PDB file of C-alpha atoms in Angstrom:
ATOM      1  CA  GLY A   1       7.975 -11.070  -8.816  1.00 85.00           C
ATOM      2  CA  SER A   2       8.526  -7.737 -10.830  1.00 94.00           C
ATOM      3  CA  THR A   3       5.529  -6.233  -9.329  1.00 96.00           C
ATOM      4  CA  ALA A   4       5.227  -4.520  -5.852  1.00 97.00           C
ATOM      5  CA  VAL A   5       2.131  -3.385  -4.281  1.00 98.00           C
ATOM      6  CA  CYS A   6       1.948  -0.456  -1.794  1.00 98.00           C
ATOM      7  CA  GLY A   7      -1.134   1.130  -0.119  1.00 98.00           C
ATOM      8  CA  SER A   8      -2.507   3.874   1.898  1.00 97.00           C
ATOM      9  CA  MET A   9      -5.758   5.110   3.301  1.00 96.00           C
ATOM     10  CA  ALA A  10      -4.469   8.524   1.507  1.00 96.00           C
ATOM     11  CA  TRP A  11      -6.525  10.803   3.930  1.00 96.00           C
ATOM     12  CA  TYR A  12      -7.987  13.897   2.149  1.00 96.00           C
ATOM     13  CA  ASP A  13      -5.898  17.267   2.582  1.00 97.00           C
ATOM     14  CA  TYR A  14      -8.489  19.647   0.913  1.00 97.00           C
ATOM     15  CA  SER A  15      -6.245  19.718  -2.218  1.00 97.00           C
ATOM     16  CA  SER A  16      -9.530  18.541  -4.111  1.00 97.00           C
ATOM     17  CA  ALA A  17     -11.306  21.472  -2.918  1.00 97.00           C
ATOM     18  CA  PRO A  18     -12.641  23.429  -6.224  1.00 95.00           C
ATOM     19  CA  ALA A  19     -10.760  26.733  -6.521  1.00 94.00           C
ATOM     20  CA  HIS A  20     -14.055  28.494  -7.173  1.00 94.00           C
ATOM     21  CA  LEU A  21     -15.076  28.043  -3.605  1.00 93.00           C
ATOM     22  CA  GLY A  22     -12.348  30.382  -2.667  1.00 94.00           C
ATOM     23  CA  MET A  23     -12.184  28.861   0.974  1.00 95.00           C
ATOM     24  CA  VAL A  24      -8.957  28.553   3.054  1.00 95.00           C
ATOM     25  CA  THR A  25      -8.001  25.477   5.163  1.00 94.00           C
ATOM     26  CA  SER A  26      -9.562  26.733   8.305  1.00 95.00           C
ATOM     27  CA  GLN A  27     -13.052  27.283   6.506  1.00 96.00           C
ATOM     28  CA  LEU A  28     -12.892  23.842   4.963  1.00 96.00           C
ATOM     29  CA  ARG A  29     -12.191  22.180   8.342  1.00 93.00           C
ATOM     30  CA  SER A  30     -15.142  24.293   9.844  1.00 93.00           C
ATOM     31  CA  PHE A  31     -17.618  23.378   7.108  1.00 95.00           C
ATOM     32  CA  LYS A  32     -16.900  19.582   6.847  1.00 94.00           C
ATOM     33  CA  ALA A  33     -19.581  18.528   9.412  1.00 93.00           C
ATOM     34  CA  LEU A  34     -22.204  20.052   7.056  1.00 94.00           C
ATOM     35  CA  VAL A  35     -21.619  17.574   4.384  1.00 94.00           C
ATOM     36  CA  ASN A  36     -19.143  14.713   5.498  1.00 92.00           C
ATOM     37  CA  HIS A  37     -19.998  12.173   8.259  1.00 92.00           C
ATOM     38  CA  ASP A  38     -16.165  11.920   8.924  1.00 91.00           C
ATOM     39  CA  ALA A  39     -16.966  14.825  11.252  1.00 86.00           C
ATOM     40  CA  ASP A  40     -19.260  12.838  13.100  1.00 88.00           C
ATOM     41  CA  TYR A  41     -17.341   9.635  13.689  1.00 91.00           C
ATOM     42  CA  ILE A  42     -13.558  10.329  13.378  1.00 90.00           C
ATOM     43  CA  ARG A  43     -12.068  11.258  16.714  1.00 87.00           C
ATOM     44  CA  TRP A  44      -8.542  11.470  16.287  1.00 88.00           C
ATOM     45  CA  PRO A  45      -6.136  14.250  17.666  1.00 90.00           C
ATOM     46  CA  TRP A  46      -4.682  14.975  14.098  1.00 91.00           C
ATOM     47  CA  SER A  47      -6.173  17.549  11.702  1.00 94.00           C
ATOM     48  CA  ASP A  48      -6.877  16.115   8.243  1.00 96.00           C
ATOM     49  CA  ARG A  49      -4.153  17.663   6.667  1.00 96.00           C
ATOM     50  CA  ALA A  50      -1.602  16.324   9.339  1.00 96.00           C
ATOM     51  CA  MET A  51      -3.152  12.780   8.893  1.00 96.00           C
ATOM     52  CA  ALA A  52      -2.595  13.205   5.167  1.00 97.00           C
ATOM     53  CA  ARG A  53       0.880  14.085   5.621  1.00 97.00           C
ATOM     54  CA  VAL A  54       1.586  11.188   7.920  1.00 97.00           C
ATOM     55  CA  LEU A  55       0.010   8.700   5.618  1.00 97.00           C
ATOM     56  CA  ALA A  56       1.815  10.262   2.593  1.00 98.00           C
ATOM     57  CA  ARG A  57       5.410   9.630   4.592  1.00 98.00           C
ATOM     58  CA  ARG A  58       4.274   6.089   5.338  1.00 98.00           C
ATOM     59  CA  LEU A  59       3.524   5.262   1.635  1.00 98.00           C
ATOM     60  CA  ALA A  60       6.662   6.846   0.526  1.00 98.00           C
ATOM     61  CA  ALA A  61       8.672   4.701   3.093  1.00 98.00           C
ATOM     62  CA  GLN A  62       6.964   1.608   1.619  1.00 98.00           C
ATOM     63  CA  MET A  63       7.737   2.529  -1.968  1.00 97.00           C
ATOM     64  CA  ALA A  64      11.546   3.476  -0.849  1.00 97.00           C
ATOM     65  CA  GLN A  65      11.709   0.071   0.495  1.00 97.00           C
ATOM     66  CA  VAL A  66      10.467  -1.705  -2.469  1.00 96.00           C
ATOM     67  CA  ALA A  67      12.632   0.401  -4.702  1.00 93.00           C
ATOM     68  CA  THR A  68      15.649  -1.413  -3.323  1.00 95.00           C
ATOM     69  CA  ILE A  69      14.270  -4.734  -4.670  1.00 96.00           C
ATOM     70  CA  PRO A  70      16.271  -5.090  -8.044  1.00 94.00           C
ATOM     71  CA  ASP A  71      13.555  -7.344  -9.413  1.00 95.00           C
ATOM     72  CA  VAL A  72      10.642  -4.862  -8.913  1.00 96.00           C
ATOM     73  CA  GLU A  73       9.844  -3.224 -12.270  1.00 95.00           C
ATOM     74  CA  ARG A  74       6.562  -1.746 -11.535  1.00 97.00           C
ATOM     75  CA  ILE A  75       4.726  -0.688  -8.237  1.00 98.00           C
ATOM     76  CA  VAL A  76       0.754  -0.825  -8.058  1.00 98.00           C
ATOM     77  CA  VAL A  77      -0.485   1.802  -5.631  1.00 98.00           C
ATOM     78  CA  VAL A  78      -3.793   1.060  -3.879  1.00 98.00           C
ATOM     79  CA  THR A  79      -5.492   4.048  -1.857  1.00 98.00           C
ATOM     80  CA  HIS A  80      -8.854   4.768  -0.374  1.00 96.00           C
ATOM     81  CA  MET A  81      -9.005   8.358  -1.273  1.00 96.00           C
ATOM     82  CA  PRO A  82      -8.310   8.897  -4.947  1.00 98.00           C
ATOM     83  CA  PRO A  83      -5.059  10.853  -5.552  1.00 98.00           C
ATOM     84  CA  PHE A  84      -6.032  12.305  -8.986  1.00 98.00           C
ATOM     85  CA  ALA A  85      -8.708  14.759 -10.194  1.00 97.00           C
ATOM     86  CA  GLN A  86     -10.316  12.853 -12.942  1.00 96.00           C
ATOM     87  CA  PRO A  87     -13.158  11.042 -10.977  1.00 96.00           C
ATOM     88  CA  ILE A  88     -13.873  13.826  -8.496  1.00 95.00           C
ATOM     89  CA  PRO A  89     -16.969  15.711  -9.517  1.00 90.00           C
ATOM     90  CA  VAL A  90     -16.874  19.437 -10.021  1.00 88.00           C
ATOM     91  CA  HIS A  91     -20.262  21.234  -9.753  1.00 92.00           C
ATOM     92  CA  PRO A  92     -19.685  24.884  -9.699  1.00 94.00           C
ATOM     93  CA  GLU A  93     -23.403  25.511  -9.841  1.00 95.00           C
ATOM     94  CA  SER A  94     -23.705  23.954  -6.220  1.00 94.00           C
ATOM     95  CA  GLU A  95     -22.248  25.232  -3.046  1.00 93.00           C
ATOM     96  CA  TYR A  96     -22.905  21.798  -1.389  1.00 94.00           C
ATOM     97  CA  TRP A  97     -21.425  19.692  -4.059  1.00 94.00           C
ATOM     98  CA  SER A  98     -18.554  21.824  -4.469  1.00 94.00           C
ATOM     99  CA  LEU A  99     -17.860  21.617  -0.818  1.00 96.00           C
ATOM    100  CA  VAL A 100     -18.208  17.883  -0.796  1.00 96.00           C
ATOM    101  CA  SER A 101     -15.290  17.657  -3.405  1.00 96.00           C
ATOM    102  CA  ALA A 102     -12.911  19.221  -0.791  1.00 96.00           C
ATOM    103  CA  TYR A 103     -13.278  15.764   1.079  1.00 96.00           C
ATOM    104  CA  LEU A 104     -13.135  13.287  -1.673  1.00 96.00           C
ATOM    105  CA  GLY A 105      -9.532  13.209  -2.792  1.00 97.00           C
ATOM    106  CA  ASN A 106      -5.763  14.040  -2.332  1.00 98.00           C
ATOM    107  CA  TYR A 107      -4.139  15.738  -5.263  1.00 98.00           C
ATOM    108  CA  THR A 108      -1.049  16.515  -3.272  1.00 98.00           C
ATOM    109  CA  LEU A 109      -0.407  12.672  -3.081  1.00 98.00           C
ATOM    110  CA  GLY A 110      -1.130  12.469  -6.677  1.00 98.00           C
ATOM    111  CA  GLU A 111       1.314  14.895  -7.872  1.00 98.00           C
ATOM    112  CA  TRP A 112       3.954  12.935  -5.761  1.00 98.00           C
ATOM    113  CA  LEU A 113       2.961   9.609  -7.272  1.00 98.00           C
ATOM    114  CA  ARG A 114       3.171  11.189 -10.934  1.00 98.00           C
ATOM    115  CA  ALA A 115       6.910  11.734 -10.180  1.00 98.00           C
ATOM    116  CA  GLN A 116       7.588   8.048  -8.965  1.00 98.00           C
ATOM    117  CA  PRO A 117       9.498   6.232 -11.703  1.00 95.00           C
ATOM    118  CA  ARG A 118       8.115   2.764 -11.199  1.00 96.00           C
ATOM    119  CA  VAL A 119       4.264   3.580 -10.455  1.00 98.00           C
ATOM    120  CA  SER A 120       2.411   2.135 -13.279  1.00 97.00           C
ATOM    121  CA  HIS A 121      -1.018   1.738 -11.570  1.00 98.00           C
ATOM    122  CA  VAL A 122      -3.133   3.293  -8.973  1.00 98.00           C
ATOM    123  CA  VAL A 123      -6.332   1.912  -7.615  1.00 98.00           C
ATOM    124  CA  SER A 124      -8.575   3.737  -5.473  1.00 98.00           C
ATOM    125  CA  GLY A 125     -11.972   3.686  -3.671  1.00 95.00           C
ATOM    126  CA  HIS A 126     -14.036   6.041  -1.603  1.00 93.00           C
ATOM    127  CA  LEU A 127     -16.377   7.297  -4.531  1.00 92.00           C
ATOM    128  CA  HIS A 128     -18.306   4.035  -5.316  1.00 89.00           C
ATOM    129  CA  ARG A 129     -18.269   4.709  -9.039  1.00 91.00           C
ATOM    130  CA  ALA A 130     -16.098   2.334 -11.047  1.00 94.00           C
ATOM    131  CA  SER A 131     -14.021   4.546 -13.570  1.00 95.00           C
ATOM    132  CA  GLU A 132     -10.820   4.136 -15.392  1.00 97.00           C
ATOM    133  CA  TRP A 133      -8.198   6.612 -16.934  1.00 97.00           C
ATOM    134  CA  GLU A 134      -4.710   7.059 -18.293  1.00 98.00           C
ATOM    135  CA  VAL A 135      -2.898   9.623 -16.067  1.00 98.00           C
ATOM    136  CA  ALA A 136       0.227  11.387 -17.335  1.00 98.00           C
ATOM    137  CA  GLY A 137       3.291  10.614 -15.131  1.00 98.00           C
ATOM    138  CA  ALA A 138       6.808  11.850 -15.216  1.00 98.00           C
ATOM    139  CA  HIS A 139       8.211   8.251 -16.248  1.00 97.00           C
ATOM    140  CA  GLY A 140       5.032   7.422 -18.459  1.00 97.00           C
ATOM    141  CA  SER A 141       1.265   7.086 -18.090  1.00 97.00           C
ATOM    142  CA  ILE A 142      -0.228   5.584 -14.981  1.00 98.00           C
ATOM    143  CA  ARG A 143      -3.289   3.486 -15.389  1.00 98.00           C
ATOM    144  CA  PHE A 144      -5.798   4.679 -12.687  1.00 98.00           C
ATOM    145  CA  SER A 145      -8.919   2.962 -11.587  1.00 98.00           C
ATOM    146  CA  VAL A 146     -11.623   3.435  -9.150  1.00 97.00           C
ATOM    147  CA  VAL A 147     -13.216   0.583  -7.690  1.00 96.00           C
ATOM    148  CA  GLY A 148     -17.242   0.848  -7.787  1.00 93.00           C
ATOM    149  CA  SER A 149     -19.398  -0.518  -5.106  1.00 89.00           C
ATOM    150  CA  ARG A 150     -22.880  -1.037  -3.853  1.00 85.00           C
ATOM    151  CA  PRO A 151     -24.210  -2.406  -0.681  1.00 87.00           C
ATOM    152  CA  GLY A 152     -23.945  -6.181  -0.599  1.00 86.00           C
ATOM    153  CA  GLU A 153     -22.221  -6.248  -4.046  1.00 85.00           C
ATOM    154  CA  PRO A 154     -18.357  -6.555  -3.486  1.00 81.00           C
ATOM    155  CA  ALA A 155     -16.460  -5.073  -6.516  1.00 88.00           C
ATOM    156  CA  TRP A 156     -12.923  -5.321  -7.977  1.00 92.00           C
ATOM    157  CA  VAL A 157     -10.598  -4.069 -10.480  1.00 93.00           C
ATOM    158  CA  LEU A 158      -8.776  -6.541 -12.691  1.00 94.00           C
ATOM    159  CA  LEU A 159      -5.114  -5.283 -13.697  1.00 95.00           C
ATOM    160  CA  ASP A 160      -3.539  -6.539 -16.752  1.00 90.00           C
ATOM    161  CA  LEU A 161       0.234  -6.508 -15.624  1.00 92.00           C
ATOM    162  CA  PRO A 162       2.857  -7.651 -18.200  1.00 81.00           C
ATOM    163  CA  ASP A 163       5.027 -10.729 -17.340  1.00 72.00           C
TER     164      ASP A 163
END
């Protein structure tokens, strides 16, 4: 129909690290094990930022492919990591929670998504807290939803898409 769905894990690239931390990439990479179990379980040969770039290129290729389909009027993007700042908590009073924020999103991808002409909705997970926003895009607002979840209770987001 007139809607395409494109998706990505959208790994974090540290762009969601609060500025008040004042940490460079090497520090964020080193401190990850203090607050994030990805450091315990993920064993791939790429850095977080390299993986984020690879996944972003794959998403861009998907979106370029669907952009060639004349009937596609809108693109719904589904990601694991949120690409926009709205749901990412900021706690300047807590070094721990400020550091956690560095591994919760990919704002670099979000800036790219804002510039895409057919993106109408973005649905993300990872945070386990349901929320919804209107995000400004270069071609109009983008409906941004985070799917909430609890153990044993699947969750969903219902999108109202025009015909």
